[in-house]
Short mmCIF file of C-alpha atoms in Angstrom, two decimals:
data_model
loop_
_atom_site.label_atom_id
_atom_site.label_comp_id
_atom_site.label_asym_id
_atom_site.label_seq_id
_atom_site.Cartn_x
_atom_site.Cartn_y
_atom_site.Cartn_z
CA MET A 1 42.58 53.03 200.70
CA PRO A 2 42.12 55.40 203.79
CA GLN A 3 40.67 58.85 202.51
CA ILE A 4 42.56 60.73 204.88
CA GLN A 5 46.32 60.85 204.62
CA LEU A 6 49.21 63.01 205.38
CA GLY A 7 50.62 64.72 202.69
CA THR A 8 54.66 65.42 203.58
CA TRP A 9 55.54 68.01 200.63
CA LEU A 10 58.02 70.75 202.48
CA ILE A 11 58.48 68.60 205.78
CA ASN A 12 62.34 68.15 205.61
CA ASN A 13 64.15 64.74 205.49
CA ASP A 14 65.28 65.08 208.90
CA ASP A 15 62.04 66.19 210.55
CA VAL A 16 59.79 64.09 208.80
CA ARG A 17 60.64 60.58 210.62
CA LYS A 18 59.48 62.37 213.60
CA THR A 19 56.55 63.52 211.76
CA ILE A 20 55.37 60.34 210.81
CA ARG A 21 55.67 58.76 213.89
CA GLN A 22 53.53 61.29 215.64
CA ALA A 23 51.09 60.75 212.99
CA ILE A 24 50.99 57.08 213.25
CA GLU A 25 50.25 57.46 217.26
CA VAL A 26 46.99 60.01 216.71
CA GLY A 27 45.71 57.53 213.83
CA TYR A 28 47.11 58.15 210.56
CA ARG A 29 47.83 55.18 208.33
CA ALA A 30 48.19 56.76 204.75
CA PHE A 31 51.37 58.85 203.71
CA ASP A 32 52.03 60.49 200.53
CA THR A 33 55.54 61.58 199.32
CA ALA A 34 57.80 61.83 196.29
CA LYS A 35 61.22 61.64 195.02
CA ASP A 36 61.27 65.49 194.23
CA TYR A 37 60.30 66.33 198.26
CA GLY A 38 63.98 65.03 198.95
CA ASN A 39 62.30 63.12 202.31
CA GLU A 40 61.58 59.42 201.22
CA THR A 41 64.39 58.41 203.59
CA GLY A 42 62.97 59.96 206.54
CA VAL A 43 59.39 58.66 205.96
CA GLY A 44 60.86 55.25 205.45
CA LYS A 45 62.34 55.37 208.88
CA GLY A 46 59.25 57.04 210.42
CA ILE A 47 57.41 53.99 209.29
CA TRP A 48 60.01 51.55 210.32
CA ASN A 49 60.04 53.19 213.86
CA SER A 50 56.59 52.70 214.47
CA ASP A 51 54.62 50.03 216.39
CA VAL A 52 52.02 49.63 213.49
CA GLU A 53 52.61 46.56 211.21
CA ARG A 54 53.63 47.49 207.86
CA SER A 55 50.62 45.98 206.06
CA ASP A 56 48.45 48.53 208.07
CA ILE A 57 50.09 51.30 206.25
CA PHE A 58 49.52 52.63 202.94
CA LEU A 59 52.64 54.52 201.09
CA THR A 60 52.82 56.76 198.26
CA THR A 61 55.58 58.05 196.40
CA LYS A 62 55.99 59.78 193.28
CA LEU A 63 58.57 59.10 190.20
CA PRO A 64 61.09 62.07 189.41
CA THR A 65 59.53 64.03 186.70
CA ALA A 66 62.61 64.43 184.94
CA VAL A 67 62.49 60.63 184.26
CA LYS A 68 60.28 60.18 180.96
CA ASP A 69 62.35 56.91 179.91
CA TYR A 70 61.86 53.05 180.53
CA GLU A 71 65.09 52.36 182.05
CA GLY A 72 65.58 55.44 184.00
CA THR A 73 61.61 54.38 185.74
CA LYS A 74 63.10 50.63 186.51
CA LYS A 75 65.92 52.57 188.46
CA ALA A 76 63.92 54.84 189.68
CA ILE A 77 61.49 52.52 191.37
CA ASP A 78 64.24 50.17 192.88
CA ASP A 79 66.17 53.03 194.34
CA ALA A 80 62.88 54.31 195.82
CA LEU A 81 62.33 50.77 197.49
CA ASP A 82 66.41 51.13 198.57
CA ARG A 83 65.64 55.12 200.22
CA PHE A 84 62.49 53.71 202.16
CA SER A 85 64.19 50.07 203.20
CA LEU A 86 60.69 48.41 202.45
CA GLU A 87 59.89 45.22 200.01
CA TYR A 88 56.82 47.19 198.34
CA ILE A 89 55.40 50.43 198.00
CA ASP A 90 51.73 50.57 197.76
CA MET A 91 51.33 53.24 195.21
CA MET A 92 53.21 54.75 192.65
CA LEU A 93 52.45 57.87 190.59
CA ILE A 94 53.85 59.44 187.62
CA HIS A 95 54.22 63.12 189.81
CA SER A 96 53.55 65.11 186.44
CA PRO A 97 53.42 64.14 182.99
CA GLN A 98 55.91 67.21 182.07
CA PRO A 99 59.42 67.46 183.80
CA TRP A 100 59.21 70.46 186.31
CA ILE A 101 61.64 72.66 184.20
CA GLU A 102 58.77 72.55 181.21
CA VAL A 103 55.46 73.02 182.90
CA ASN A 104 53.91 76.35 181.72
CA ARG A 105 57.04 76.71 179.37
CA THR A 106 56.05 73.89 176.59
CA ASN A 107 53.26 72.33 174.93
CA ASP A 108 54.92 68.93 174.72
CA ARG A 109 52.88 66.60 177.02
CA HIS A 110 55.79 63.81 176.81
CA PHE A 111 53.28 61.25 175.34
CA GLU A 112 55.81 59.06 174.63
CA GLY A 113 57.50 59.25 177.33
CA ASN A 114 54.85 58.55 180.02
CA LEU A 115 54.49 55.48 177.97
CA GLU A 116 57.74 54.61 179.39
CA ASN A 117 56.73 55.23 182.91
CA TRP A 118 53.75 53.43 182.97
CA ARG A 119 55.26 50.58 180.97
CA ALA A 120 58.20 49.98 183.77
CA MET A 121 55.59 50.53 186.77
CA GLU A 122 53.12 47.94 185.06
CA GLU A 123 55.78 45.74 185.06
CA ALA A 124 57.10 46.62 188.90
CA VAL A 125 53.60 45.79 189.94
CA LYS A 126 53.54 42.40 188.37
CA ALA A 127 56.90 42.30 189.93
CA GLY A 128 55.50 42.94 193.37
CA LYS A 129 57.40 45.91 194.17
CA ILE A 130 54.30 47.94 193.48
CA ARG A 131 50.58 47.24 194.72
CA ALA A 132 48.88 50.09 192.24
CA ILE A 133 49.79 52.54 190.05
CA GLY A 134 48.30 56.25 189.13
CA VAL A 135 49.17 59.45 187.70
CA SER A 136 49.58 63.50 189.02
CA ASN A 137 49.13 66.60 187.43
CA PHE A 138 47.69 64.92 184.34
CA LEU A 139 44.99 66.51 182.29
CA GLU A 140 42.22 64.85 179.98
CA GLU A 141 44.70 64.26 177.33
CA ASP A 142 47.24 62.66 179.44
CA VAL A 143 44.92 60.40 181.25
CA ASP A 144 43.37 59.57 177.78
CA ASN A 145 46.88 58.49 176.75
CA ILE A 146 47.81 56.01 179.32
CA VAL A 147 44.19 54.43 179.55
CA LYS A 148 44.16 53.80 175.68
CA ASN A 149 47.53 52.49 175.57
CA GLY A 150 47.95 50.90 178.82
CA SER A 151 47.16 47.76 180.31
CA ILE A 152 46.40 48.57 183.74
CA LYS A 153 44.12 51.80 184.23
CA PRO A 154 45.14 54.41 186.50
CA ALA A 155 44.10 53.94 190.08
CA VAL A 156 44.64 57.92 191.01
CA ASN A 157 44.85 61.05 189.28
CA GLN A 158 46.18 63.38 191.95
CA ILE A 159 45.40 66.91 191.53
CA GLU A 160 44.96 70.38 193.64
CA VAL A 161 40.89 70.40 194.70
CA HIS A 162 39.30 72.65 197.14
CA ILE A 163 36.97 75.21 197.72
CA GLY A 164 37.56 77.82 195.28
CA LYS A 165 39.20 75.53 192.97
CA VAL A 166 37.23 72.70 191.59
CA PRO A 167 38.30 71.38 188.15
CA LYS A 168 34.92 69.79 187.48
CA GLU A 169 35.31 68.43 183.85
CA LEU A 170 38.69 66.94 184.61
CA MET A 171 37.34 65.08 188.02
CA ASP A 172 34.00 63.96 186.05
CA TYR A 173 35.94 62.63 183.30
CA CYS A 174 38.43 60.85 185.72
CA GLN A 175 35.68 59.45 187.82
CA GLN A 176 33.49 58.08 184.53
CA LEU A 177 36.77 55.95 184.07
CA GLY A 178 36.65 54.77 187.38
CA ILE A 179 39.98 56.60 188.38
CA LEU A 180 39.89 58.04 192.17
CA ILE A 181 40.67 61.34 192.66
CA GLU A 182 43.43 62.51 195.37
CA ALA A 183 42.70 66.28 196.19
CA TYR A 184 46.35 67.65 197.24
CA SER A 185 46.22 71.05 198.89
CA PRO A 186 42.94 70.21 200.21
CA LEU A 187 43.58 73.28 202.44
CA SER A 188 44.67 75.62 199.60
CA HIS A 189 47.93 75.96 201.25
CA GLY A 190 46.31 77.85 204.04
CA ARG A 191 45.21 80.55 201.52
CA LEU A 192 41.59 80.52 202.25
CA LEU A 193 41.38 79.51 206.23
CA ASN A 194 40.68 83.15 207.34
CA GLU A 195 38.39 84.20 204.12
CA ARG A 196 34.90 85.28 205.58
CA LYS A 197 32.82 83.12 203.35
CA VAL A 198 34.91 79.54 204.68
CA ARG A 199 34.77 81.13 208.21
CA GLU A 200 31.06 81.50 208.20
CA TYR A 201 30.38 78.34 206.95
CA ALA A 202 32.52 76.86 209.38
CA LYS A 203 30.71 78.68 212.08
CA LYS A 204 27.49 77.33 210.78
CA TYR A 205 28.46 73.74 211.24
CA LYS A 206 30.53 74.20 214.44
CA VAL A 207 33.94 72.89 213.12
CA SER A 208 37.32 74.71 212.13
CA ALA A 209 37.64 76.18 208.69
CA ALA A 210 40.26 73.37 207.77
CA GLN A 211 37.48 70.65 208.60
CA LEU A 212 35.06 72.48 206.38
CA MET A 213 37.42 72.29 203.24
CA LEU A 214 38.56 68.63 204.24
CA ALA A 215 34.61 67.76 204.37
CA PHE A 216 33.82 69.65 201.06
CA ASP A 217 36.51 67.74 199.14
CA LEU A 218 35.51 64.30 200.75
CA GLN A 219 31.98 65.16 199.51
CA LEU A 220 33.31 65.26 196.32
CA GLY A 221 34.45 61.89 196.66
CA CYS A 222 38.01 62.76 197.10
CA VAL A 223 40.81 61.52 198.81
CA VAL A 224 42.63 64.18 200.91
CA LEU A 225 46.19 64.92 201.58
CA PRO A 226 46.22 67.71 204.48
CA LYS A 227 49.74 68.49 205.18
CA SER A 228 51.07 69.50 208.72
CA ASP A 229 53.58 68.66 211.38
CA ASN A 230 51.23 69.94 214.28
CA ILE A 231 49.99 67.33 216.41
CA SER A 232 46.48 69.52 217.05
CA GLU A 233 45.85 70.07 213.29
CA MET A 234 46.54 66.30 212.75
CA LYS A 235 43.78 65.49 215.20
CA ASP A 236 41.66 67.72 213.86
CA ASN A 237 42.19 67.07 210.27
CA LEU A 238 41.23 63.30 211.33
CA ALA A 239 37.96 64.30 212.98
CA VAL A 240 35.87 65.05 209.99
CA ASN A 241 32.71 63.41 210.78
CA PHE A 242 29.66 65.91 209.60
CA LYS A 243 28.10 66.48 206.46
CA ILE A 244 27.82 69.59 204.73
CA SER A 245 24.30 69.57 203.08
CA ALA A 246 23.62 69.45 199.04
CA GLU A 247 22.77 73.12 198.86
CA ASP A 248 25.77 74.47 200.58
CA MET A 249 27.97 72.05 198.83
CA ALA A 250 26.20 73.77 195.39
CA GLU A 251 27.29 76.95 196.78
CA LEU A 252 30.67 76.14 197.82
CA ILE A 253 31.24 74.90 194.25
CA LYS A 254 30.61 77.73 192.72
CA LEU A 255 33.08 80.05 194.85
CA LYS A 256 36.37 81.24 193.04
CA GLU A 257 39.63 81.26 194.74
CA LYS A 258 40.48 84.92 192.85
CA VAL A 259 37.33 86.34 194.40
CA LEU A 260 37.27 84.51 197.67
CA THR A 261 40.92 86.36 198.34
CA LEU A 262 39.25 89.54 197.99
CA SER A 263 37.07 88.74 200.96
CA VAL A 264 39.74 87.85 203.25
#
């Protein structure tokens, strides 16, 4: 699985086909989407219309967050395959332990529903419909529920990680279990690209602020999912070939986003 993948959140279904094709042309071989992004059909067409073999592409998608039952999950998997017009999906994730409508509004972590998701996903792996399965936005207790009750350990936990936001305890917990961290929004939705400290470190290493932020996540052991539909930015995001010193990493880890945004 490539360490740098293209995220597709907020790229609409009409535009994403072209974005995928252009990304493949500049070297991307892995793409992340979700049912709730509303662009799976376009992502599938972009892959189909490229000159690269399907086996060379790594595709990740996610279940709709509202689905928390076994039969609904089975249908969601088959529906995703139909939208992509593909025979298999490389990685399927539970998008969130809670439906979006409940996030930050209820304490119900839907343990039983997530296990129903997982049971159907495990069956899909055995049937060859999915190659690997994982989770997203899961806290320690949510991961623990899957690990203790499932037969397949999650391959990844996709969470927000970037300079200013490093959930170290959760990351350490997952990594100790052999669960890879995928960092979404590694560029902090662009909020910190003009922040003074980020610019200072980027200047020190003679790279862009985006490249510094991606290198930071990569050195934390994360897979990164930068999103862009700009060809120049796509190329720059792939060209991360330097190392941040241990001393600078330690200082960057200490930074907090609320403090950073005050120094822009």
